Coordinates of C-alpha atoms in Angstrom, one line a residue:
X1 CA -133.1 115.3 46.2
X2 CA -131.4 112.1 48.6
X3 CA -133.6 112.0 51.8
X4 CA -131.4 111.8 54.6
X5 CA -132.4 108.6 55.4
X6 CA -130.3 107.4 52.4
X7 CA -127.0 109.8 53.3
X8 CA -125.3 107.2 55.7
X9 CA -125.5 103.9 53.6
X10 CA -124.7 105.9 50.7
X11 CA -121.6 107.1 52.7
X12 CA -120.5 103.6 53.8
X13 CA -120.8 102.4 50.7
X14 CA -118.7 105.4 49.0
X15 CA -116.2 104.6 51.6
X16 CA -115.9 101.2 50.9
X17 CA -116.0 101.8 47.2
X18 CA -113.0 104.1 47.9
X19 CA -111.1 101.7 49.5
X20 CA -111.4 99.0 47.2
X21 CA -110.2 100.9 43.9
X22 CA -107.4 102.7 45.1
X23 CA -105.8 98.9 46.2
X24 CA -104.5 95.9 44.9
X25 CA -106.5 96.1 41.0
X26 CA -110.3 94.4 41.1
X27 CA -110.7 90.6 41.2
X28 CA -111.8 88.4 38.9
X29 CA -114.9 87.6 38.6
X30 CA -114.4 83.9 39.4
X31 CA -114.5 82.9 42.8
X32 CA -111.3 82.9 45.2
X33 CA -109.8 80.4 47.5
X34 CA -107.1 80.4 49.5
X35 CA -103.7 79.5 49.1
X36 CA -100.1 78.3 50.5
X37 CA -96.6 78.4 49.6
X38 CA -93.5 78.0 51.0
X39 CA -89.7 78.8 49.7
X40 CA -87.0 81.5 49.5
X41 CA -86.0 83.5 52.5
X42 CA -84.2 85.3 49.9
X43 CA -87.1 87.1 48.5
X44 CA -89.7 86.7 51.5
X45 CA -89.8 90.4 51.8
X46 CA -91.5 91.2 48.0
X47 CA -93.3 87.9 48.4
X48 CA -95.2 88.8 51.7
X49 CA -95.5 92.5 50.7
X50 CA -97.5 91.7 47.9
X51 CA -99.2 89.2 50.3
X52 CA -100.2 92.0 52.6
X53 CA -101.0 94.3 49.3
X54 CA -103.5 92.2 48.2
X55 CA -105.1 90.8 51.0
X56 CA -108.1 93.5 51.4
X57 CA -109.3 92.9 47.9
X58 CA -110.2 89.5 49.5
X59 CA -106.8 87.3 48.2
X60 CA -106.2 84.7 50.9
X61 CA -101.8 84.0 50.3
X62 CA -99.7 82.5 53.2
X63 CA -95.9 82.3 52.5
X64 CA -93.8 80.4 54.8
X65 CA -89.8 81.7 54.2
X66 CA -88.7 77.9 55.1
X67 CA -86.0 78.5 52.4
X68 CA -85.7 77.4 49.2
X69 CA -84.3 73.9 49.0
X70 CA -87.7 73.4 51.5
X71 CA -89.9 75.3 49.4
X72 CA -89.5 73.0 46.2
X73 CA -89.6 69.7 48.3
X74 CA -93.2 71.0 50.3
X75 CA -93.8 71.7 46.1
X76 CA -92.9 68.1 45.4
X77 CA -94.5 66.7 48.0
X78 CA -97.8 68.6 47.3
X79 CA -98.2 70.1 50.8
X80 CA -98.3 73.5 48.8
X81 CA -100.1 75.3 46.4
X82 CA -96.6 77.3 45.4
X83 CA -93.2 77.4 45.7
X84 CA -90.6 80.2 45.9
X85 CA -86.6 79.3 44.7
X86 CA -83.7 81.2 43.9
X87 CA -82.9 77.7 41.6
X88 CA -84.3 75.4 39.9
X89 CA -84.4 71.5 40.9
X90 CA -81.1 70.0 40.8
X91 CA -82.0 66.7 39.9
X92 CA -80.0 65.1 42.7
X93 CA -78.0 67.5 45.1
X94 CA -74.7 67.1 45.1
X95 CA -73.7 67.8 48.4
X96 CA -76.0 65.7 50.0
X97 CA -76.9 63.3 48.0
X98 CA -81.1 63.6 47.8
X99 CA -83.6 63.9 45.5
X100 CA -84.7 67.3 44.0
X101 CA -87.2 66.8 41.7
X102 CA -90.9 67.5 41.8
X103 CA -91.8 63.7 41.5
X104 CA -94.1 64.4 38.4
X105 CA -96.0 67.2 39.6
X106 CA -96.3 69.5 36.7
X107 CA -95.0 73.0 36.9
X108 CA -93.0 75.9 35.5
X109 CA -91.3 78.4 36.6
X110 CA -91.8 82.4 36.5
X111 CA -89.5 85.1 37.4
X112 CA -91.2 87.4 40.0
X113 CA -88.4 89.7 41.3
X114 CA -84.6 90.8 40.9
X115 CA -82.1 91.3 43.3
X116 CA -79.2 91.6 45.0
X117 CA -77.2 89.4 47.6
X118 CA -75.5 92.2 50.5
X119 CA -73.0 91.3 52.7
X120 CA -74.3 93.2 56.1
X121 CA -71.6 93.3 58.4
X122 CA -71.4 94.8 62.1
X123 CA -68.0 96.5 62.8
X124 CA -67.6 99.0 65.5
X125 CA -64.5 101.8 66.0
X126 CA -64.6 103.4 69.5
X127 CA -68.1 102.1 70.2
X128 CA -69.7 103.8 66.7
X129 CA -71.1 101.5 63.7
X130 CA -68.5 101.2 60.3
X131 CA -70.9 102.1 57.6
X132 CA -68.7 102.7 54.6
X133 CA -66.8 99.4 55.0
X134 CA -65.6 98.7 50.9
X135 CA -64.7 94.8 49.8
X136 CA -63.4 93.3 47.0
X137 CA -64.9 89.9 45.6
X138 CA -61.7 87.9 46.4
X139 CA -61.7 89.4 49.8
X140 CA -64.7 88.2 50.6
X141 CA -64.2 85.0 49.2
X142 CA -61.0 84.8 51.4
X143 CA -63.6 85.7 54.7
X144 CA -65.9 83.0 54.0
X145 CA -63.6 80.4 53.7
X146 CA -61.8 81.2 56.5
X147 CA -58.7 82.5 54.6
X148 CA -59.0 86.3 56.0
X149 CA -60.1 86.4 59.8
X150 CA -59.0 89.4 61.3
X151 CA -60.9 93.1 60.6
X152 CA -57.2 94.5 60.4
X153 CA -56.0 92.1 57.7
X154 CA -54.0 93.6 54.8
X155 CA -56.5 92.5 51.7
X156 CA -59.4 95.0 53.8
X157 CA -57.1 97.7 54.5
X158 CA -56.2 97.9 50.6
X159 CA -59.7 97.5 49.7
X160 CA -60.0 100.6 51.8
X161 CA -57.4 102.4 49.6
X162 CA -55.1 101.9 52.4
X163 CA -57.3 102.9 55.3
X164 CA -57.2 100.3 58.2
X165 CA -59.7 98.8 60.4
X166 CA -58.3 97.8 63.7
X167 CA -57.7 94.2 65.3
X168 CA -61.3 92.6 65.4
X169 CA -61.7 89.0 64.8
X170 CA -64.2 88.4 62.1
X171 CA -67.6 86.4 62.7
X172 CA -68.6 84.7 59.2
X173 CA -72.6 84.2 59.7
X174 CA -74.0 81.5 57.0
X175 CA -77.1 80.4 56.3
X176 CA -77.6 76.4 57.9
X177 CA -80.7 75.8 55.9
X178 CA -81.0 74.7 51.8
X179 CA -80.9 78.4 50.8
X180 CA -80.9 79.9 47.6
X181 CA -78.9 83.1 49.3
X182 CA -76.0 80.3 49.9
X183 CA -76.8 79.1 45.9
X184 CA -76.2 82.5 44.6
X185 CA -73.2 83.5 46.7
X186 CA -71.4 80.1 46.1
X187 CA -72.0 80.1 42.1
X188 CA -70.7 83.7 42.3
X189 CA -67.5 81.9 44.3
X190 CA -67.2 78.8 41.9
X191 CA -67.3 81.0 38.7
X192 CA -65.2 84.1 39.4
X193 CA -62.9 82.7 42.4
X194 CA -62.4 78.9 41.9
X195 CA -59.2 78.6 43.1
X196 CA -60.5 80.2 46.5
X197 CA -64.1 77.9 46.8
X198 CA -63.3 74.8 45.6
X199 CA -60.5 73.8 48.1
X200 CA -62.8 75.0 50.5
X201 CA -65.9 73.1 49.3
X202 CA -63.7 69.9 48.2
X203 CA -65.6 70.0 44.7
X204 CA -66.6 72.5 42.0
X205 CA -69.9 74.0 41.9
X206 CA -72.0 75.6 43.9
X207 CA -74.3 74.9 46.9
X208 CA -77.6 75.3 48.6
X209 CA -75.8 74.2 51.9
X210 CA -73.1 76.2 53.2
X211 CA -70.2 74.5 55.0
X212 CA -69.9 75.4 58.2
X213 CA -66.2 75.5 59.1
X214 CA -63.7 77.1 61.5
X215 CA -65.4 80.8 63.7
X216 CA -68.5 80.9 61.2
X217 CA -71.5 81.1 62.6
X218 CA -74.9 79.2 61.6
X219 CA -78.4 80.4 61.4
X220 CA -81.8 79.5 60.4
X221 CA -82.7 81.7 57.4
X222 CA -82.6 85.4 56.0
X223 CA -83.9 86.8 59.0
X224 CA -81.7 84.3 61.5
X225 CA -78.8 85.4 59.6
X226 CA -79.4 89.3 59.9
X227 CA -80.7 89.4 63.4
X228 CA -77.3 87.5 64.3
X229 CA -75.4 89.8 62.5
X230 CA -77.3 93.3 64.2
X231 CA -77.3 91.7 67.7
X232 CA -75.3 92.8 70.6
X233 CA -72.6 89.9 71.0
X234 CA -72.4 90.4 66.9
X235 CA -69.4 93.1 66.8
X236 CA -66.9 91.2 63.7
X237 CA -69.5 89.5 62.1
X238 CA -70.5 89.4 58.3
X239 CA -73.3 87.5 56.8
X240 CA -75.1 87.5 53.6
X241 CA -78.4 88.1 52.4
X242 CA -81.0 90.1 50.0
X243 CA -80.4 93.8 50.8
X244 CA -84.1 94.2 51.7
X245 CA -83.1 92.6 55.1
X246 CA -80.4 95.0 56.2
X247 CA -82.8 98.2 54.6
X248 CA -85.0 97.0 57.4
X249 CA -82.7 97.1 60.1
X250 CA -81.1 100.0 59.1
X251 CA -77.8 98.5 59.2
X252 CA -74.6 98.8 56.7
X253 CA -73.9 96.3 53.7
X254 CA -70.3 96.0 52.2
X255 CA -70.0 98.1 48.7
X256 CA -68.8 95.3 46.5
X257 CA -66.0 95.7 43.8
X258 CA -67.4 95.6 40.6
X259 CA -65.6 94.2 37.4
X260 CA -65.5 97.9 36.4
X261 CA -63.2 99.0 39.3
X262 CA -66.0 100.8 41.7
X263 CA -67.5 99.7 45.0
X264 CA -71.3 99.7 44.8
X265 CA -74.0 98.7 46.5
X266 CA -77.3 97.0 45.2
X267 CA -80.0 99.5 45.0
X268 CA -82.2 98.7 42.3
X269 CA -80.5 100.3 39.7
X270 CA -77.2 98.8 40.2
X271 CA -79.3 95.7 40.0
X272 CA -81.3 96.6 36.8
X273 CA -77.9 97.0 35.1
X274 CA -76.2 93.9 36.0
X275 CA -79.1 92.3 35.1
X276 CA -79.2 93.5 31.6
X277 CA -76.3 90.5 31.0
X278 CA -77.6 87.9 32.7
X279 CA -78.7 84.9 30.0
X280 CA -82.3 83.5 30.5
X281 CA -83.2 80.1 29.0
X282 CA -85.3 81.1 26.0
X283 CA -86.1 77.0 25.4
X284 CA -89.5 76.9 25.8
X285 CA -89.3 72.9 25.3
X286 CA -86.4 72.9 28.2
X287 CA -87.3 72.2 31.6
X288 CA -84.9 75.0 32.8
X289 CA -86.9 77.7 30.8
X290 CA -86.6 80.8 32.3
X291 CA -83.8 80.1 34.6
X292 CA -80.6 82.1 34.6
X293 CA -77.2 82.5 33.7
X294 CA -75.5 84.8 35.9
X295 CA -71.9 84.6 34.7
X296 CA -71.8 87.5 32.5
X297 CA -73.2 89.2 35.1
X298 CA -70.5 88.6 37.6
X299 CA -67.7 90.3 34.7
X300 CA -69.9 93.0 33.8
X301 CA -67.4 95.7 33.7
X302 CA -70.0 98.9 33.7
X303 CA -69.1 100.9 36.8
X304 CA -72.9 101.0 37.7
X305 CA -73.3 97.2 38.3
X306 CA -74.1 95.3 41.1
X307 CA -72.3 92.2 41.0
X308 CA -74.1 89.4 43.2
X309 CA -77.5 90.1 41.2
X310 CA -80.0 87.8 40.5
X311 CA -83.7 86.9 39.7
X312 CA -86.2 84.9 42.1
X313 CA -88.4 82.4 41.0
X314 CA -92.3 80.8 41.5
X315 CA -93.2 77.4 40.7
X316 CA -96.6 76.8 40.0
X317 CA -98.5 74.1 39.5
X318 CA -99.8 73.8 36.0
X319 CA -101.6 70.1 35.8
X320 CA -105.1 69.9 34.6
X321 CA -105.6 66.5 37.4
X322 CA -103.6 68.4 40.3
X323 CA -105.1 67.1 43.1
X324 CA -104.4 70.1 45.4
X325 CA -106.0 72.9 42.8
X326 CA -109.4 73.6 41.9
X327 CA -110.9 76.7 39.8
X328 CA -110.7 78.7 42.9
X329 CA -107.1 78.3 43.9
X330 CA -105.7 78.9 40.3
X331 CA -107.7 81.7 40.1
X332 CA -106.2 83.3 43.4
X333 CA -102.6 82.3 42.4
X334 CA -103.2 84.2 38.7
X335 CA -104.5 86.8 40.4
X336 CA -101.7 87.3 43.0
X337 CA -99.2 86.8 40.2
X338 CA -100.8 89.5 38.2
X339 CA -100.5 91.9 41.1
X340 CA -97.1 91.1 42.1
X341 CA -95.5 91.4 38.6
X342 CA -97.3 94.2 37.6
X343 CA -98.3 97.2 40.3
X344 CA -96.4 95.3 43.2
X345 CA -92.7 95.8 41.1
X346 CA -93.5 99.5 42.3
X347 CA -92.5 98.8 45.6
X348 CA -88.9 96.7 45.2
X349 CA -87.1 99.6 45.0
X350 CA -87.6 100.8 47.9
X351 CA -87.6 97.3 50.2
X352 CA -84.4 96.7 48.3
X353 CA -84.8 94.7 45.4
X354 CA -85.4 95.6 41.7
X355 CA -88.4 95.5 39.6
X356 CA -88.4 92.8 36.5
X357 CA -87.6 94.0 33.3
X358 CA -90.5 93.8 30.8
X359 CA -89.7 90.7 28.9
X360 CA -89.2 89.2 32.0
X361 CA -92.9 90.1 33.2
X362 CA -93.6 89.2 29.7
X363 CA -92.8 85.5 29.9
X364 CA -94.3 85.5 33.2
X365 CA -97.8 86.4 31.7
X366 CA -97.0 83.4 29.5
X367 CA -96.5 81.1 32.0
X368 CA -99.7 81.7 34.2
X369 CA -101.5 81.2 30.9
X370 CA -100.9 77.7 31.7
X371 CA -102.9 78.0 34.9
X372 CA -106.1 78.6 32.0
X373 CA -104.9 75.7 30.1
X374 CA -105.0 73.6 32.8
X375 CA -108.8 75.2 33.9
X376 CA -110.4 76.8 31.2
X377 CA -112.8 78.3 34.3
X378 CA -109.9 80.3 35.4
X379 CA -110.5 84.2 34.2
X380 CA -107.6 86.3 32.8
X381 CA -109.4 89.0 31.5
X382 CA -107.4 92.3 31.4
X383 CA -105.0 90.6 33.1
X384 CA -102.1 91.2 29.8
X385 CA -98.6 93.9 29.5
X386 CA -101.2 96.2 28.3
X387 CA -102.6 96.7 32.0
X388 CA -99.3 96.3 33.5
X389 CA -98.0 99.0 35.0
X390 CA -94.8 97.7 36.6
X391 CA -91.8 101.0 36.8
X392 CA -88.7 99.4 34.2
X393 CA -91.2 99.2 31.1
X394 CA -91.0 101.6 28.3
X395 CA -94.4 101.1 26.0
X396 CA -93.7 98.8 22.8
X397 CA -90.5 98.5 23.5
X398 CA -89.3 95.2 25.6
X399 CA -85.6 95.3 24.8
X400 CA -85.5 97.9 26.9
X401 CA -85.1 98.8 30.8
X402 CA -85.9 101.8 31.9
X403 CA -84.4 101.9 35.3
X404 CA -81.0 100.7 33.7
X405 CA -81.3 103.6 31.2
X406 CA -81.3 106.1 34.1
X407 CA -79.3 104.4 36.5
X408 CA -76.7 106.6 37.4
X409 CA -73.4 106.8 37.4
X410 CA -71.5 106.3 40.7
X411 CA -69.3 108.7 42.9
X412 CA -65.8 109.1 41.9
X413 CA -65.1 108.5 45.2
X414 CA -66.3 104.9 44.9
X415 CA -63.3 104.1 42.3
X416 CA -60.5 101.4 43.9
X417 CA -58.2 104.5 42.9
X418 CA -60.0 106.9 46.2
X419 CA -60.4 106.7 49.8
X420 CA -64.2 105.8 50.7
X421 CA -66.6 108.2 50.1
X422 CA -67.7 110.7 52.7
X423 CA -71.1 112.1 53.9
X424 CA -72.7 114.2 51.4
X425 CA -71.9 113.1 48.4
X426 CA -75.1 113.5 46.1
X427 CA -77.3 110.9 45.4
X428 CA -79.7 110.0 42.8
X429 CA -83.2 109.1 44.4
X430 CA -85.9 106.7 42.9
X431 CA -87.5 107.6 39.2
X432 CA -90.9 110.7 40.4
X433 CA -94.3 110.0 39.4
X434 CA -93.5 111.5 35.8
X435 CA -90.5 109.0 35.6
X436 CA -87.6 111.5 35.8
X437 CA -85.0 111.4 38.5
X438 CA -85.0 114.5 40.9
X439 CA -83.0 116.9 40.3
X440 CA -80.6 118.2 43.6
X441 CA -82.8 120.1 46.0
X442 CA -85.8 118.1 45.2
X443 CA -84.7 115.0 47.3
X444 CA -81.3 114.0 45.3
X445 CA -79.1 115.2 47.9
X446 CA -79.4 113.3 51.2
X447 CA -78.0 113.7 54.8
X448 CA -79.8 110.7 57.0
X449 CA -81.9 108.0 56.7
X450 CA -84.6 106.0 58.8
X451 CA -83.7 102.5 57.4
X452 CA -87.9 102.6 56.0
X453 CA -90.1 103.7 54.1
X454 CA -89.9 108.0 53.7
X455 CA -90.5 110.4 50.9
X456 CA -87.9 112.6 50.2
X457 CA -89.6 116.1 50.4
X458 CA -88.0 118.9 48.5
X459 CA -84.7 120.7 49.5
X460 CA -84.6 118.6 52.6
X461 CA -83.8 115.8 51.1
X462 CA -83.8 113.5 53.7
X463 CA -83.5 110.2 52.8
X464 CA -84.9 106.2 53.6
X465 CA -84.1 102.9 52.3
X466 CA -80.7 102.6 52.6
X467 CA -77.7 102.2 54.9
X468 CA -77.3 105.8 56.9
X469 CA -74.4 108.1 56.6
X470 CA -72.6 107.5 59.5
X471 CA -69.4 105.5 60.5
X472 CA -66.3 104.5 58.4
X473 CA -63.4 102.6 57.9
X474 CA -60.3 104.6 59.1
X475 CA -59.9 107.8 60.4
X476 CA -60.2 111.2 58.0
X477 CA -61.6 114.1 58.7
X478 CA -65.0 114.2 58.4
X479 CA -68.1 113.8 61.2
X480 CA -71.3 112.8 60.0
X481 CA -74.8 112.1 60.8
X482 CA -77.6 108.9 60.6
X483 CA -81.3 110.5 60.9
X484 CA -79.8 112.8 63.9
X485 CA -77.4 110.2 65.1
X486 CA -73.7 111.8 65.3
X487 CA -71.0 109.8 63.7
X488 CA -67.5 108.7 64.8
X489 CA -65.9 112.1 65.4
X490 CA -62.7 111.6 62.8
X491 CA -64.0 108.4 60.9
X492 CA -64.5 108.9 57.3
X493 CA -68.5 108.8 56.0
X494 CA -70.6 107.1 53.3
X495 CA -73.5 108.7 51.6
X496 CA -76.7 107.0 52.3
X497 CA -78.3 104.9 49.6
X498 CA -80.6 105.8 47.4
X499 CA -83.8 107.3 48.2
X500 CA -87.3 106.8 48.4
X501 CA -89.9 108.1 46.1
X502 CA -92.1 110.5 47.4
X503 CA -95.5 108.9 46.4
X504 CA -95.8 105.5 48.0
X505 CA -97.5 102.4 46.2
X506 CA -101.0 102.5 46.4
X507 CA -101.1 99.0 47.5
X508 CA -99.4 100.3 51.1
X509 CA -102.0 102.5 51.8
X510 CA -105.3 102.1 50.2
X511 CA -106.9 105.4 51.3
X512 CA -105.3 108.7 52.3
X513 CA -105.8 110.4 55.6
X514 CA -107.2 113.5 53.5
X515 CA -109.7 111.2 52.1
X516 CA -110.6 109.9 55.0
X517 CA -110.8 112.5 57.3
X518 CA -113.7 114.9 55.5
X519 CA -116.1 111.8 55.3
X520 CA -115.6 110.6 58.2
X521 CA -116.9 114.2 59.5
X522 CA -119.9 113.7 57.0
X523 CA -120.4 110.3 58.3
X524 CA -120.7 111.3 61.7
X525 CA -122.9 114.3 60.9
X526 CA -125.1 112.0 59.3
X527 CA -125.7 109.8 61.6
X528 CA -126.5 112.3 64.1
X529 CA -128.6 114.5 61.9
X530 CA -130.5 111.8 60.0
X531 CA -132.6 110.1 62.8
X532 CA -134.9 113.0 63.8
X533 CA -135.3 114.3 60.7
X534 CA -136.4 111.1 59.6
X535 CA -138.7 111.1 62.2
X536 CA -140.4 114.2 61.9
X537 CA -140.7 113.5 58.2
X538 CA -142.3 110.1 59.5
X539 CA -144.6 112.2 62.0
X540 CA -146.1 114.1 59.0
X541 CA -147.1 111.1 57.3
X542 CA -144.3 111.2 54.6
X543 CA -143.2 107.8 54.5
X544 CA -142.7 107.4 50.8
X545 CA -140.2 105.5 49.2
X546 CA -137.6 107.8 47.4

């Protein structure tokens, strides 16, 4: 039998035990140091998530969102451990005229999350927020380049199936830094709408530096960009970024026109399926491997697809003589890597991106196999796709993707052919525990949202995660609601985005409150109790050891 002496350093260290193996997984055995990075705004979100994920298991990461173009020259310049891009180096950039290249430092590059680039926009009718605002591809081409400026123009109104917004000058908000949102969205414009971007940009191709021309507004990054766009003065304005940045606001994003004639929006399944056509450099001798071709993606004409969707990138350093690494800082980078391409792909969904697909993940593992070439002190044990338990993987099988299997199919009301959608409509939440979609009445059906993190609990079925259900384009009929917030009265509705599964990474919350709660009484009782018994047993001359 335990002596009560033993009872309260047994509990603190079951506690602690506790909270350590339900986190991020165990460390290696080798010895940690920390690290820095800087790069994509783009993809800051899933970067610091995993960054705060890890960090009680005793990973040290910092991640500065200084955008990507700055993110591969702090790379180059070796004032970083890491580096985050939407790109690749350029080589020489063409609109300015410097050097991108990483000046001999070794590297590659991994994929570490999907995406897709939203267009959050803040349009108000009669004082209430437009929430189910539809755009076609040209139409926003014409906005950001200054060819459509007016809320009321014709091109939105047809978009609209000819429901019109009124007169409302439109605010274009761009990004003023090297970003790889402003990469993606101008390669999208240079590919599908040339005759629109190049005039505008005064070449072909695209650009990590947005010209700023006419009524558009500048700012400094994803989160300059978004604030902007949700602040007060900001009524007319559209901007674009990853959709994680509006999910956190809680504030609308255009539904794009895909090449399959419905508006959608880029949850992580309309991302997963756009995805399955975008063209990854296979060339493991090419200093572009792994980088992306997007273009089929842009044409994909299945009416689930997102079109602006795209992967994110880490460069790592991958030189045996780097003079910034040691043992210690390789072994902190694999095992943040591990982490975020594995468990961590649990949570994109719900931040608003999309988890890899598994030969994606696959390649990654591949390339931080480098870091051990490099230091053959660095430990990878266990750390493989056998252990990985990231949500789009279907075991022994990496030509396939699970969440594009399952991704479902889109409202009718989101064809060109029909008026926007109104509140209500059904929606498909995120894959359950078991991997199977909810069926209606068990959180597919939604009504509100929070803009966060939420589980969608039973017939309720309220929702987070997504733009809410208020607000419209024209007036209709219909009044709807946002989390308890009343919508325009006689403004068409949208349905609120997907939801959000109803268990919650690990990572976010390392120890329930039903765990916690019973020891923490035991705790307490022990400390209180365990004293004078020890003392009495210490009065009768039973000091023994146990």
């Amino acid at each position: 039998m335990l002596r009560p002496a033993l009872l309260v350093p047994l509990l603190v260290g079951g506690l602690a035990a506790l909270s350590v193996s339900v986190g991020a997984p165990a460390l290696a055995t080798a010895s940690h140091s920390p690290i820095a990075g800087s790069g994509s705004s783009w993809s800051s979100n899933a970067v610091n998530q995993w960054v705060a994920d890890v960090e009680p298991n005793g990973l040290q990461v910092v991640f500065t969102a200084s955008g990507s173009a700055i993110g591969r020259k702090d790379f180059a310049n070796k004032t970083t451990d890491f580096a985050v891009s939407d790109i690749g180096y350029q080589g020489t950039d063409k609109l300015t005229g410097e050097q991108d290249t990483s000046q001999g430092r070794a590297y590659v590059y991994l994929p570490i999350v999907a995406g897709g680039t939203a267009f959050p926009y803040q349009v108000k009718v009669g004082g209430k927020l437009v929430r189910n605002l539809r755009l076609s591809g040209l139409t926003l081409a014409k906005i950001f380049t200054n060819q459509i400026t007016n809320w009321n123009d014709p091109a939105i109104t047809r978009d609209n199936h000819g429901k019109a917004l009124p007169s409302k000058p439109i605010i274009p908000v761009v990004h003023s830094e090297g970003s790889g949102s402003s990469a993606q969205f101008t390669k999208y414009l240079d590919t599908v709408y040339p005759q629109v971007w190049r005039p505008f940009l005064g070449s072909s191709g695209a650009t990590e530096y947005f010209p700023r021309k006419g009524d558009a507004i500048a700012q400094n990054g994803s989160d300059g960009v978004m604030n902007y766009v949700a602040s007060d003065a900001a009524d007319g304005a559209i901007g674009y970024d990853e959709f994680s940045y509006a999910l956190g606001k809680n504030f609308p994003v255009a539904k794009v026109e895909n090449a399959g004639g419905y508006f959608t929006q880029p949850t992580q399944y309309g991302v997963a399926v756009a995805l399955t056509k975008a063209k990854i450099n296979t060339d493991k001798s090419s200093s572009n491997y792994l980088l992306q071709d997007l273009s089929q993606v842009y044409t994909y004409a299945d009416k689930r697809t997102y079109p602006l969707s795209s992967y994110s990138y880490m460069i790592i350093p991958t030189g045996s003589s780097d003079s910034r690494m040691t043992t210690a800082k390789r072994q902190t980078l694999a095992d943040y890597l591990y982490y975020s391409i594995c468990d961590g792909q649990k949570e994109m969904g719900p931040i608003g991106y999309s988890p890899l697909p598994i030969n994606l993940a696959q390649a990654s593992f591949d390339q931080i196999a480098k870091l051990k070439q490099a230091d053959s002190n660095v430990d990878l044990t266990k750390r493989n796709i056998s252990t990985c338990g990231n949500p789009t993987f279907i075991a022994g099988q990496p030509n396939r993707n699970y969440l594009a299997e399952i991704a479902p199919q889109p409202p009718a009301c989101d064809a060109v052919t029909s008026d926007p959608c109104a509140a209500g409509t059904a929606l498909v939440a995120n894959p359950t525990k078991s991997g199977q979609l909810p069926s209606t009445g068990a959180g597919a059906t939604a009504t509100g949202t929070t803009g966060g993190r939420a589980s969608t609990s039973g017939a309720a079925g309220t929702a987070a995660g997504g733009p809410a259900a208020t607000g419209a384009v024209v007036p209709g009929t219909a009044t709807g609601t946002t989390g308890g917030t009343p919508a325009t009265t006689g403004l068409q509705t949208q349905p609120v985005a997907e939801a959000v599964p109803t268990e919650l990474s690990a990572g976010r919350r390392p120890v329930s409150s039903a765990v916690l709660a019973p020891l923490a009484v035991l705790l307490l009782v022990a400390a209180v109790v365990a004293p004078p018994l020890l003392s009495r047993r210490l009065a009768a001359g039973d000091a023994t050891t146990p």
